[in-house]
mmCIF file of C-alpha atoms and ligand atoms in Angstrom:
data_model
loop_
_atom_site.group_PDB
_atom_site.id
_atom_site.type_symbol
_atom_site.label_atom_id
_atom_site.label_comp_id
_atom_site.label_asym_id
_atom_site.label_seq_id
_atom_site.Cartn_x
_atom_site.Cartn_y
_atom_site.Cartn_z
ATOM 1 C CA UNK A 26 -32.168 29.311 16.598
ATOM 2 C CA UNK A 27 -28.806 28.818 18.404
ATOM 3 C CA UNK A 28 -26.131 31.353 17.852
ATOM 4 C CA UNK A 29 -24.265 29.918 15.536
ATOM 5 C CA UNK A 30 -26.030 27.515 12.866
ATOM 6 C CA UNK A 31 -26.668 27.257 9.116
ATOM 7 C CA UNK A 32 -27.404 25.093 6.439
ATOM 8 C CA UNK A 33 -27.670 24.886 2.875
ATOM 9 C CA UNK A 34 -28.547 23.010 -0.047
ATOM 10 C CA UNK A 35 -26.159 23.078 -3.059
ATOM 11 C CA UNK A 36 -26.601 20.920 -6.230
ATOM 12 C CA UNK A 37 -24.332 19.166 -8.022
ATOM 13 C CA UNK A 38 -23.253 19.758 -11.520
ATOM 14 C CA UNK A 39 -21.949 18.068 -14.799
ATOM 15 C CA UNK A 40 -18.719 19.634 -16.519
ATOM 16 C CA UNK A 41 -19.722 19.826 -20.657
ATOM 17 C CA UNK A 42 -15.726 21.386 -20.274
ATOM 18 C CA UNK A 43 -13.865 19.348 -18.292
ATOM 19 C CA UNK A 44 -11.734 21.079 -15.094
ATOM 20 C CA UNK A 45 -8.969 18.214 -15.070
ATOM 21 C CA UNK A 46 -5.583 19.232 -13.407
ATOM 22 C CA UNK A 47 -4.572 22.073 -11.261
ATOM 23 C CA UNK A 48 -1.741 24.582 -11.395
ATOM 24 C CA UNK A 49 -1.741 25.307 -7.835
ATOM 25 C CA UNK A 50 -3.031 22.194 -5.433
ATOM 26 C CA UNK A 51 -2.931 24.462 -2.246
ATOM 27 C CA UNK A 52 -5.546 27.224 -3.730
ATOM 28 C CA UNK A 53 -6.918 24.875 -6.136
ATOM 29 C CA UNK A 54 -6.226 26.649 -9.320
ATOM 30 C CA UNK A 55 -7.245 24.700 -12.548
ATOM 31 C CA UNK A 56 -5.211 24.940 -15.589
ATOM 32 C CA UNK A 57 -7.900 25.479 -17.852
ATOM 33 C CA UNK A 58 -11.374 27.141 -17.733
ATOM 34 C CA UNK A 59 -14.303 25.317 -17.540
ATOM 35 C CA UNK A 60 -18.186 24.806 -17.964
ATOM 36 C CA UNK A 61 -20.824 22.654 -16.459
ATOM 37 C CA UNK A 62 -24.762 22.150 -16.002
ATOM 38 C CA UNK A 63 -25.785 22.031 -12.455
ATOM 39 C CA UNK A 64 -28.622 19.658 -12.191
ATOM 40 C CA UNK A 65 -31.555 19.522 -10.537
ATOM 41 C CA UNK A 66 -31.926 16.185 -9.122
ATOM 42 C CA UNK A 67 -28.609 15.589 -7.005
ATOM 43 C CA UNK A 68 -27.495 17.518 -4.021
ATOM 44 C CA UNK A 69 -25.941 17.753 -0.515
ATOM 45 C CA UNK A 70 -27.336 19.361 2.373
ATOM 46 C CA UNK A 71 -25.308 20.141 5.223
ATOM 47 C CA UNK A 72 -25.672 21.964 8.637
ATOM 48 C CA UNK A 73 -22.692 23.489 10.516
ATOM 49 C CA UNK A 74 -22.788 24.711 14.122
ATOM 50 C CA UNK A 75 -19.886 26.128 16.041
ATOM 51 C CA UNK A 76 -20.225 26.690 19.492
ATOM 52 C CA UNK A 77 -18.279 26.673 22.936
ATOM 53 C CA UNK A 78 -20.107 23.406 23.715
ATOM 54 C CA UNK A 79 -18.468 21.372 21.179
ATOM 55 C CA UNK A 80 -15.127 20.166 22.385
ATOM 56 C CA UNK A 81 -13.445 19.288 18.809
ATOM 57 C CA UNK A 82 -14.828 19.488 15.330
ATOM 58 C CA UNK A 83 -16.711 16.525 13.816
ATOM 59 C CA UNK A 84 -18.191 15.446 10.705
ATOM 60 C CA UNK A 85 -21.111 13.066 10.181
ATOM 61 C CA UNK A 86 -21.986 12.178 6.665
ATOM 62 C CA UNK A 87 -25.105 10.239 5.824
ATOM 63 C CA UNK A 88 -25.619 9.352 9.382
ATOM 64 C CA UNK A 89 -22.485 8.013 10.090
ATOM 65 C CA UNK A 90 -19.222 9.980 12.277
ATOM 66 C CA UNK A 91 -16.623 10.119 9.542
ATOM 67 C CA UNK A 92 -13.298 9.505 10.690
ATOM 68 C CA UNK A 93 -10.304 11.920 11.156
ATOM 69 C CA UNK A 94 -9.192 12.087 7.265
ATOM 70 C CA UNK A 95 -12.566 13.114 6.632
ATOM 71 C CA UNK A 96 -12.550 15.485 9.556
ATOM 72 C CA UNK A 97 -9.348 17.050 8.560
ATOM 73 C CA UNK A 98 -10.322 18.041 5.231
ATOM 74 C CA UNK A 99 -13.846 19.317 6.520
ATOM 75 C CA UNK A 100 -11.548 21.388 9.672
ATOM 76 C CA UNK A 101 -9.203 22.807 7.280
ATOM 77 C CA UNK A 102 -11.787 24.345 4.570
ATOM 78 C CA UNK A 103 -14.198 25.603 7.935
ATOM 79 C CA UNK A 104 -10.515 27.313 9.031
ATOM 80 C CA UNK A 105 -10.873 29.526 5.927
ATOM 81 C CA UNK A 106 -14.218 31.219 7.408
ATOM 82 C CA UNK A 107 -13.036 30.675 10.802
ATOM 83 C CA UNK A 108 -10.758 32.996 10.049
ATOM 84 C CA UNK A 109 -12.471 35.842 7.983
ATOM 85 C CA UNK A 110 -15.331 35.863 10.806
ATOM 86 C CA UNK A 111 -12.736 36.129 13.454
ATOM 87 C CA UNK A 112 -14.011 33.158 15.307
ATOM 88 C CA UNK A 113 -12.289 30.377 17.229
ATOM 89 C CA UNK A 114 -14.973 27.935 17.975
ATOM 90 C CA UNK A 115 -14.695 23.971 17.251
ATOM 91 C CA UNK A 116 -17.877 23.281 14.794
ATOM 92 C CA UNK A 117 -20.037 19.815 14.208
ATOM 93 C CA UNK A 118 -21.006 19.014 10.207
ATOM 94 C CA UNK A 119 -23.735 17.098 9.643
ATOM 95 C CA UNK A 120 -24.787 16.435 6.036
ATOM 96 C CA UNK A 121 -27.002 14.449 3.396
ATOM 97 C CA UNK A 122 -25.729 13.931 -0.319
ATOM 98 C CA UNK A 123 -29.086 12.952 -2.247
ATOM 99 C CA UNK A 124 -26.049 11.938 -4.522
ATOM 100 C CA UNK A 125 -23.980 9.034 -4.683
ATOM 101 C CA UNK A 126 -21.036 9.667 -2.949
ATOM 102 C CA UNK A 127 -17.475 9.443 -4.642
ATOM 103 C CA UNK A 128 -18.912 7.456 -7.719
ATOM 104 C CA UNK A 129 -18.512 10.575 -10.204
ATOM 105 C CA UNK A 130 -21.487 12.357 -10.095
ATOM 106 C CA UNK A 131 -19.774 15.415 -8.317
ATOM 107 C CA UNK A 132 -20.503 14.705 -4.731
ATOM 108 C CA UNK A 133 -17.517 16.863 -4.047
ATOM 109 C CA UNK A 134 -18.789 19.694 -5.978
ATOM 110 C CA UNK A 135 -22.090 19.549 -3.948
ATOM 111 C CA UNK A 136 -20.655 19.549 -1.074
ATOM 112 C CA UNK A 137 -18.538 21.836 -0.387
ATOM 113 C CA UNK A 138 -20.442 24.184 -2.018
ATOM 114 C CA UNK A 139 -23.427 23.736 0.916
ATOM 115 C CA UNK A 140 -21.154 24.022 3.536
ATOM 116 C CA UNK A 141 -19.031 27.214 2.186
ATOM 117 C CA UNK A 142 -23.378 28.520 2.543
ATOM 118 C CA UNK A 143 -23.668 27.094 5.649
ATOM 119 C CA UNK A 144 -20.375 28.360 6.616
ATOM 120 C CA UNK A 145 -21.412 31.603 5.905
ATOM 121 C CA UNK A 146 -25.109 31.889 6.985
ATOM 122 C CA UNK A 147 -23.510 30.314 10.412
ATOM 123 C CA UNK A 148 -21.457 33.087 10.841
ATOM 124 C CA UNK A 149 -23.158 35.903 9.005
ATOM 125 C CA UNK A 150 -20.714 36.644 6.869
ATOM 126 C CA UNK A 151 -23.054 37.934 4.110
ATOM 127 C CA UNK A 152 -20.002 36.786 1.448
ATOM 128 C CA UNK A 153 -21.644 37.659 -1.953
ATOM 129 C CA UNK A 154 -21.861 34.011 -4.538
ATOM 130 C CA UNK A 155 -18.719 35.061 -6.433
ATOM 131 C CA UNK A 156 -16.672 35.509 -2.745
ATOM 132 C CA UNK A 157 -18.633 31.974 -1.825
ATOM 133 C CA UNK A 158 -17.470 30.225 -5.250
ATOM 134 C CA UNK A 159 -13.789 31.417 -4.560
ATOM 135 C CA UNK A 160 -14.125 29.578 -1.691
ATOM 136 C CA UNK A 161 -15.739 26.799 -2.147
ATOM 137 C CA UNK A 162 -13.454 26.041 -4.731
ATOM 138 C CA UNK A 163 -10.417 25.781 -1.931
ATOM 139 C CA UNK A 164 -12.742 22.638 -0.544
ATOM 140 C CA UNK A 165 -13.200 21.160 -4.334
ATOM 141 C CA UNK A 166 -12.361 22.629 -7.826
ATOM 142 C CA UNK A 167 -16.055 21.646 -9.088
ATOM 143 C CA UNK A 168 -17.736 23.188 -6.157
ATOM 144 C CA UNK A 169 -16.824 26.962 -7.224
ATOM 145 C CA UNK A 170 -19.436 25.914 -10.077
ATOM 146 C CA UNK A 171 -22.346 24.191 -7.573
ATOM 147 C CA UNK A 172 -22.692 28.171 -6.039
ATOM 148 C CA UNK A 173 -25.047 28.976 -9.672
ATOM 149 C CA UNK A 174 -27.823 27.403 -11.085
ATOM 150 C CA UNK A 175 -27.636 26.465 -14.887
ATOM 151 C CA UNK A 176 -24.542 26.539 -17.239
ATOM 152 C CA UNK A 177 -21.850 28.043 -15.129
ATOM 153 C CA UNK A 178 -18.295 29.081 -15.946
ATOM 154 C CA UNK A 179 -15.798 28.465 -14.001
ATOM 155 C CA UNK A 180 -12.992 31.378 -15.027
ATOM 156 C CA UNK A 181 -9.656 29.988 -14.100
ATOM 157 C CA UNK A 182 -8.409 33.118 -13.274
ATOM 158 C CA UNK A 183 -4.893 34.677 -12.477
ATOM 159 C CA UNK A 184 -5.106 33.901 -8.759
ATOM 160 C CA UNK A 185 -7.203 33.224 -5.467
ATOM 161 C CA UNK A 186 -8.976 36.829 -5.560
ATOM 162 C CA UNK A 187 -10.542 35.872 -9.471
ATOM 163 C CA UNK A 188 -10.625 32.094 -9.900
ATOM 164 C CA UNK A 189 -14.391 32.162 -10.020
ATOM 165 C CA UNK A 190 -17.652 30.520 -11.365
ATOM 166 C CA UNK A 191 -19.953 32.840 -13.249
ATOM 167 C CA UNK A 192 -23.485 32.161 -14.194
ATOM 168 C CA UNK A 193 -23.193 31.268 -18.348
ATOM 169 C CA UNK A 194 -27.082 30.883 -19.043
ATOM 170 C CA UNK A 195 -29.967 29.944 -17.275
ATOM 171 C CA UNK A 196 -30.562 26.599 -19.021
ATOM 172 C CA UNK A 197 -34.287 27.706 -18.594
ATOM 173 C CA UNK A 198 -35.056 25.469 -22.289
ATOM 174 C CA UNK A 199 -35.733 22.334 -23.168
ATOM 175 C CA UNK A 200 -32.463 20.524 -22.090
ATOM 176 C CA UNK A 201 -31.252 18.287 -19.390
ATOM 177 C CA UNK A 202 -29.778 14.867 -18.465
ATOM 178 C CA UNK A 203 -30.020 11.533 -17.741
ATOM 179 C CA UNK A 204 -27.854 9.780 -15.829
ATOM 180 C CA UNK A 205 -27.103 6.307 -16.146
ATOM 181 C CA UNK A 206 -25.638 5.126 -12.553
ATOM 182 C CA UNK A 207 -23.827 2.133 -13.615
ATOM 183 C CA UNK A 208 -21.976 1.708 -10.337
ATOM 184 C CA UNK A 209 -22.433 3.962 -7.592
ATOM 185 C CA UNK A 210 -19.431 2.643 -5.393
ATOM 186 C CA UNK A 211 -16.585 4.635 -4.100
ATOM 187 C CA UNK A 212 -14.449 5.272 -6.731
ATOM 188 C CA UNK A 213 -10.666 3.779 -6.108
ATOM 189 C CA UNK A 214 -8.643 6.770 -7.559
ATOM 190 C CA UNK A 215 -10.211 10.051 -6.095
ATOM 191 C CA UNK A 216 -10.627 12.912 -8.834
ATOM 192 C CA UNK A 217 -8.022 15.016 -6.746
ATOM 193 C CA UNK A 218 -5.367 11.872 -6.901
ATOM 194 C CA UNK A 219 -5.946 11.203 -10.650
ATOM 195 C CA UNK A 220 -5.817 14.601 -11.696
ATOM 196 C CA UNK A 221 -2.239 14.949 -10.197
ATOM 197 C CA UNK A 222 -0.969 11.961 -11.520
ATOM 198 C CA UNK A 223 -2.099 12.791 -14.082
ATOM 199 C CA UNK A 224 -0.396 16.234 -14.856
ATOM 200 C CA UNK A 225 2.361 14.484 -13.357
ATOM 201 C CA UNK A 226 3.347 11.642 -15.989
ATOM 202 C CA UNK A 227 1.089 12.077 -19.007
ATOM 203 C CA UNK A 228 3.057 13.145 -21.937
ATOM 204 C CA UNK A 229 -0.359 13.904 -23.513
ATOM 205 C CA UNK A 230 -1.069 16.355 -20.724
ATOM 206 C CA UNK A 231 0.865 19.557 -21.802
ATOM 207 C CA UNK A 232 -2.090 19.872 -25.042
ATOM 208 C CA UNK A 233 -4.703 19.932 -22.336
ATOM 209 C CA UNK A 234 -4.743 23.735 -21.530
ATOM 210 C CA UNK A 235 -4.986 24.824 -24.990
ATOM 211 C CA UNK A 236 -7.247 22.396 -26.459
ATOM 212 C CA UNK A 237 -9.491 22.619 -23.448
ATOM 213 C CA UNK A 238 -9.957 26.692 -23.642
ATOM 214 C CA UNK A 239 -11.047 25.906 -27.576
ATOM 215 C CA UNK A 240 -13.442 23.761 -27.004
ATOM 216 C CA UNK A 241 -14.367 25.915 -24.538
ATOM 217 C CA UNK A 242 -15.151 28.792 -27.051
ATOM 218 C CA UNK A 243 -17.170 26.232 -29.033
ATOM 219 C CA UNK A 244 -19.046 25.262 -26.115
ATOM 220 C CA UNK A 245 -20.042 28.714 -24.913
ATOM 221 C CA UNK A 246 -21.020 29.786 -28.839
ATOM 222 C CA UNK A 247 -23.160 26.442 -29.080
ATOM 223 C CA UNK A 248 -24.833 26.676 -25.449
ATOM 224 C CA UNK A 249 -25.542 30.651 -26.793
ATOM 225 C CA UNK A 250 -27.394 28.950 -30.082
ATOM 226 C CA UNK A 251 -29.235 26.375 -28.116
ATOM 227 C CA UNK A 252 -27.498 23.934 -30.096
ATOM 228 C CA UNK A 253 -27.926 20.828 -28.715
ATOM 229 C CA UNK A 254 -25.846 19.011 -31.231
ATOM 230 C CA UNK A 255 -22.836 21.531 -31.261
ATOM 231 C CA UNK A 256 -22.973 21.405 -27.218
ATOM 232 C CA UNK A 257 -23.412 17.340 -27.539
ATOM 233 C CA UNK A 258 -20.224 17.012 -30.140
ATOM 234 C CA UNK A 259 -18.008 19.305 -28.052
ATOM 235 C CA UNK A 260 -18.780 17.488 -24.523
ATOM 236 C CA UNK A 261 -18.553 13.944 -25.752
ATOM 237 C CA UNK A 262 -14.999 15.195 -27.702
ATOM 238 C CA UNK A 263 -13.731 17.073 -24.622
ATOM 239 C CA UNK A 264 -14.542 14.086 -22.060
ATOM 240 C CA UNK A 265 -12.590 11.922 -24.201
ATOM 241 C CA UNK A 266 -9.978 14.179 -24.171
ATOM 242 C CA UNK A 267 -9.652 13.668 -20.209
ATOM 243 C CA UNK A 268 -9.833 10.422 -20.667
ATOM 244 C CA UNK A 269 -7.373 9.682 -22.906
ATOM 245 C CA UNK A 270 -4.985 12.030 -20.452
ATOM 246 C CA UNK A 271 -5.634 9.165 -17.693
ATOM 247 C CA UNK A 272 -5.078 6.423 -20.263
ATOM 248 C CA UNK A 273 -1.758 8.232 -21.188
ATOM 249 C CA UNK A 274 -0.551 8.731 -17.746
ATOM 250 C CA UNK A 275 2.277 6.453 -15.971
ATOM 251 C CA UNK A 276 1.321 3.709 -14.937
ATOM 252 C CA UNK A 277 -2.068 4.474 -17.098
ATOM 253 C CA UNK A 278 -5.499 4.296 -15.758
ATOM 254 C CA UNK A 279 -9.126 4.416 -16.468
ATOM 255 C CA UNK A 280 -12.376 5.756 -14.959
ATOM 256 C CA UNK A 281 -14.034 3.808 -17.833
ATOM 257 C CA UNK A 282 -15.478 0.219 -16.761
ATOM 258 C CA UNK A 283 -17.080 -2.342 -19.567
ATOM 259 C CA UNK A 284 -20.522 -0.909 -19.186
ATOM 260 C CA UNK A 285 -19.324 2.832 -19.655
ATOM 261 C CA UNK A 286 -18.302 1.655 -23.141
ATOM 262 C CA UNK A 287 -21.111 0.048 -23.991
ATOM 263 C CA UNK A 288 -23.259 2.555 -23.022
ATOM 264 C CA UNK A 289 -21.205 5.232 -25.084
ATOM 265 C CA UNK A 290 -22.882 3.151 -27.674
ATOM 266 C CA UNK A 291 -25.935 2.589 -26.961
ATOM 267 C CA UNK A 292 -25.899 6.711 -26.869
ATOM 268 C CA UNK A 293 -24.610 6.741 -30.241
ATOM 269 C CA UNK A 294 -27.654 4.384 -31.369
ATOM 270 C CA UNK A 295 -30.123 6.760 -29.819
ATOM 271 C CA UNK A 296 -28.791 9.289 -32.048
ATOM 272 C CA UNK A 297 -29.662 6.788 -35.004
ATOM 273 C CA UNK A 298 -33.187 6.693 -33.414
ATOM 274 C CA UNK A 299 -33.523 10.144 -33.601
ATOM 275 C CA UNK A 300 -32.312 11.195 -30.101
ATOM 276 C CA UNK A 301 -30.261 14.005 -29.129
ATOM 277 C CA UNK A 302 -27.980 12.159 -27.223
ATOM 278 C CA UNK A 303 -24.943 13.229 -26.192
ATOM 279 C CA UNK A 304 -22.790 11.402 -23.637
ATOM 280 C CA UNK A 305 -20.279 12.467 -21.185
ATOM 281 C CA UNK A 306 -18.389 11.138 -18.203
ATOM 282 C CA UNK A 307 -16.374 12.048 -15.434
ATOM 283 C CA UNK A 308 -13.980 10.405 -12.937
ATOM 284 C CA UNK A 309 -15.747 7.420 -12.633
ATOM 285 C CA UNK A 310 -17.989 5.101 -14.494
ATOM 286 C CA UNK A 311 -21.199 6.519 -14.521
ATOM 287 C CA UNK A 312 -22.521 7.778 -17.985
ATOM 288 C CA UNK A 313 -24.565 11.489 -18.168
ATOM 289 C CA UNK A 314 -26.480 12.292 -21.656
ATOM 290 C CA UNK A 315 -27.138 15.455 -22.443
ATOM 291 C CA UNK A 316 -30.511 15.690 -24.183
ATOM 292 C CA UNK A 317 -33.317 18.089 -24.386
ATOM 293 C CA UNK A 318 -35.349 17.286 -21.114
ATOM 294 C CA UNK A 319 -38.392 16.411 -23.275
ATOM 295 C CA UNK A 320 -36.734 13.082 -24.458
ATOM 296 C CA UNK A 321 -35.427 12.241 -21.200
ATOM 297 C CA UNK A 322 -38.386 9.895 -20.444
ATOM 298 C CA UNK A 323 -38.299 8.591 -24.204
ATOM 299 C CA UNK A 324 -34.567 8.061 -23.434
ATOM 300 C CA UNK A 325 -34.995 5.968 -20.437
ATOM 301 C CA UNK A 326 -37.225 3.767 -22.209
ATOM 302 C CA UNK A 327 -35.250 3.025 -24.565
ATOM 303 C CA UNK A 328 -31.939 2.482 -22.693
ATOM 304 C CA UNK A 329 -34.072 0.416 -19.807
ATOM 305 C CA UNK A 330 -34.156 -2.654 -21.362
ATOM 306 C CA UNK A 331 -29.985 -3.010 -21.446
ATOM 307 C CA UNK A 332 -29.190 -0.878 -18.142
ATOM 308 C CA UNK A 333 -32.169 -1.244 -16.240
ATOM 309 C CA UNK A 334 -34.654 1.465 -15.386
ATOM 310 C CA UNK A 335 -33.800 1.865 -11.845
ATOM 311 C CA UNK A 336 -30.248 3.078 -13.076
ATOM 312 C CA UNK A 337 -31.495 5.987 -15.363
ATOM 313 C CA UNK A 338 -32.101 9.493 -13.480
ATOM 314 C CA UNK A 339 -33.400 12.421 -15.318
ATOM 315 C CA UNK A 340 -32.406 15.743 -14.273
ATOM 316 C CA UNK A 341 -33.336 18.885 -15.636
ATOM 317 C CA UNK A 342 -31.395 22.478 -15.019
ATOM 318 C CA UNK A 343 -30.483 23.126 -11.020
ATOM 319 C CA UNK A 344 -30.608 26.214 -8.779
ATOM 320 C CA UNK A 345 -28.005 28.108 -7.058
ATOM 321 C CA UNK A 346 -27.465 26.967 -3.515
ATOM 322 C CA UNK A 347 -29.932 27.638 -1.106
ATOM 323 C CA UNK A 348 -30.621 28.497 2.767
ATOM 324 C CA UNK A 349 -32.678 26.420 4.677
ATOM 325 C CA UNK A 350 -33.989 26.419 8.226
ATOM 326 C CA UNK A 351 -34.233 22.779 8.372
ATOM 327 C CA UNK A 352 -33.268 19.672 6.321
ATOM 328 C CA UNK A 353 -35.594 18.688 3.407
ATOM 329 C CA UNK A 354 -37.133 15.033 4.337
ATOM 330 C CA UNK A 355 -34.240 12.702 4.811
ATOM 331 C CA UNK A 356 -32.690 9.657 3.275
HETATM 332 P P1 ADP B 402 -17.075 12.788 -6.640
HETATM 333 O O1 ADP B 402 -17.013 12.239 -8.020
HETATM 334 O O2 ADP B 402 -18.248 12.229 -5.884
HETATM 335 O O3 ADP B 402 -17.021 14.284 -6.580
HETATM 336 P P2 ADP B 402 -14.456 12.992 -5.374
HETATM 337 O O4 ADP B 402 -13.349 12.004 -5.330
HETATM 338 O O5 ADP B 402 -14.191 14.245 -6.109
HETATM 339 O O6 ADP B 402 -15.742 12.231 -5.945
HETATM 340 O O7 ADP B 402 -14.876 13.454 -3.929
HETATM 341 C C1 ADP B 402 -15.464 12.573 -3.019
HETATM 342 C C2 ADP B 402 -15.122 13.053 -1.626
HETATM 343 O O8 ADP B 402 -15.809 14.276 -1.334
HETATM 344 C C3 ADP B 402 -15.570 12.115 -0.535
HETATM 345 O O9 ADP B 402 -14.668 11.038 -0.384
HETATM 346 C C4 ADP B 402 -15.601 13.050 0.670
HETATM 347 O O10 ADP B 402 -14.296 13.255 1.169
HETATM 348 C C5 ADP B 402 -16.080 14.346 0.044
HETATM 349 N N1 ADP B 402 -17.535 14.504 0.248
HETATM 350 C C6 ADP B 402 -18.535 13.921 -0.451
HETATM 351 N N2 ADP B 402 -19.734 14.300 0.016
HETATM 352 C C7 ADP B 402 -19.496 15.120 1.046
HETATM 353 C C8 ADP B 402 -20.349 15.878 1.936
HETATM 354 N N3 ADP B 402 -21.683 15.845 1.827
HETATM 355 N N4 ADP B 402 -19.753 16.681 2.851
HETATM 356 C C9 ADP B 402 -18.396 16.764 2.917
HETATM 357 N N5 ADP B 402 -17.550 16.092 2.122
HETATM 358 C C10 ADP B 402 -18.090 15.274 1.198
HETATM 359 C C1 DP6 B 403 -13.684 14.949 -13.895
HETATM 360 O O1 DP6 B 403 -13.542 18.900 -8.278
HETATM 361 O O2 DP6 B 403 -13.721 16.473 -7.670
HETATM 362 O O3 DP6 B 403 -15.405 15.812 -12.514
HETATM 363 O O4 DP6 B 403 -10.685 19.775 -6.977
HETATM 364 O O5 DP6 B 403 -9.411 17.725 -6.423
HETATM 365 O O6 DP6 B 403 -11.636 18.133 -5.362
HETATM 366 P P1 DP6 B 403 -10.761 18.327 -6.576
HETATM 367 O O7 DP6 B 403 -11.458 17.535 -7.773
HETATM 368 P P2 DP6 B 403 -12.954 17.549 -8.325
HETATM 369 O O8 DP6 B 403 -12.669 17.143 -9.852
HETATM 370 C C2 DP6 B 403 -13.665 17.092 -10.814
HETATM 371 C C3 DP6 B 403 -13.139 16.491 -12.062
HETATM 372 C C4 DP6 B 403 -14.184 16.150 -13.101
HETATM 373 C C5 DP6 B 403 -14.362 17.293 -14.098
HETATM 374 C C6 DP6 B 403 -15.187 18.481 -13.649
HETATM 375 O O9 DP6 B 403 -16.065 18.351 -12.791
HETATM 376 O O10 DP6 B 403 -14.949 19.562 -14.222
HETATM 377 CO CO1 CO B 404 -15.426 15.520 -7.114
#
């Protein structure tokens, strides 16, 4: 094994409590503490190597050399180990999202939660997973989360040194997701850009903080009672709530296509059925329903005649992140 080299797997994960607007963009401080399910079925894994050999950092994504934006955001988070390992070497990233990227299933989280691992396998820095989900979170506010496996709390903290994720509960019961992947293309307003604007212009905005850390309360007390139906009422309320932030920004906008909203009911017909279905969504059109895992497949049969069963993904619960010697079988 060369010198310096590590990878690691981190899965993504769902926010039931949205993290939507920070109070600090350079250390990525939210406003509000937050909750999420990492799940099971979407990651990123991603191998860094620094070494005397490689002339300038570089970035390759999916097989492809990612240009210098891309590079630049990747350089600047790698500084932050760079510089607590003491080492001045330019590194190459190469990484796999078994996720579709920038659609709003948390590629962002997932990443930059494997390479703050492989950062720090790579350069033995033997950082302990709160340490690793302080920094991840300087690469992506939903990564701090992706370090734990489960429901995970992201604390918001009173600085750098204890804005943190902490494991909430296992999830190890019957509950999980399906994801309905209505579009899976970039997204045209990144989470980071439509959270600032966001903050920025909607009058709505200044409610956000306080009504977010209630719900949050309610979350934690329902995810404690395995209450599937508490958890489900609170997450589909506290989406909307972000979403009605965006609509109320100037000039407004939407992560919310024509399919999103028909699926939002389609979710509230399972519930006739029987179902507990719960939607949520993030910054982008895709549709997640929280459910017990044992209706998942019942779920997807009932939703595959409108969406299509190729766009339904069931996930159950996620690990933490984990170290690998080599990269699982590839896309
Ligand atoms: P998402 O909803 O997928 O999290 P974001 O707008 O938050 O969307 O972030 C998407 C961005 O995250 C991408 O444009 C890219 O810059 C970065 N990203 C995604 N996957 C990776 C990866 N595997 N390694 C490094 N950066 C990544
Ligand atoms: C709607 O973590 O992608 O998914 O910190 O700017 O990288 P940056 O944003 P990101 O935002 C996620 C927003 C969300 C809600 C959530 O995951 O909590
Ligand atoms: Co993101």
């Amino acid at each position: 094994m060369e010198k310096y080299r590590g990878i690691c797997r981190a899965h993504t994960n769902i926010a039931l409590i949205k993290y939507w607007g920070k109070r600090d963009d350079e250390l990525i401080l939210p406003m509000n503490s937050n909750l999420s399910l990492t799940l099971d079925r979407f990651y990123s894994e991603t191998q860094i190597r620094f070494s005397k050999d490689i002339v300038e950092d570089c970035f390759q994504l999916d097989g492809e050399w990612q240009d210098n934006s891309e590079v630049e955001k990747i350089s600047r988070f790698v500084d932050l180990f760079r510089q607590l390992a003491q080492v001045d070497l330019a590194c190459e990233v190469i990484s796999y999202n078994h996720v579709p990227t920038a659609a709003g299933l948390a590629s962002s989280a997932s990443a930059f939660a494997a390479l703050a691992g492989a950062c720090n396998q790579a350069l033995r820095l033997d950082l302990d997973p709160l340490a690793l989900s302080r920094l991840a979170r300087r690469g992506s506010g939903s990564a701090t989360r992706s370090i734990f496996g489960g429901f995970v709390e992201w604390q918001k903290g009173s600085g750098d040194h204890d804005s943190q994720a902490v494991p909430f509960d296992d999830a190890n019961w019957d509950v999980g997701m399906v994801v309905l992947a209505l579009n899976t293309k970039k997204k045209a307003i990144s989470s980071r850009r439509g959270m600032k604007h966001t903050v920025a212009t909607s009058p709505f905005y200044q409610l956000w903080p306080q009504v977010s850390e209630k719900k949050l309360l309610e979350m934690k007390a329902a995810i404690k009672a395995r209450d599937l139906d508490w958890m489900g009422e609170t997450a589909e309320s506290h989406a909307m709530l972000m979403h009605a932030t965006t609509l109320s920004a100037d000039p407004a906008f939407t992560y919310l296509e024509a399919e999103s909203l028909k699926a939002i009911e389609a979710v509230k017909g399972l519930r006739q059925q029987g179902y507990k279905a719960y939607f949520t969504m993030d910054a982008g059109p895709n549709v997640k329903i929280l459910c017990p895992y044992s209706q998942s497949q019942a779920i997807i049969d009932a939703l595959a005649p409108e969406f299509g069963a190729d766009r339904l993904i069931a996930s159950r619960p996620g690990p933490g992140i984990q170290y690998l010697e080599a990269f699982s079988e590839q896309k």
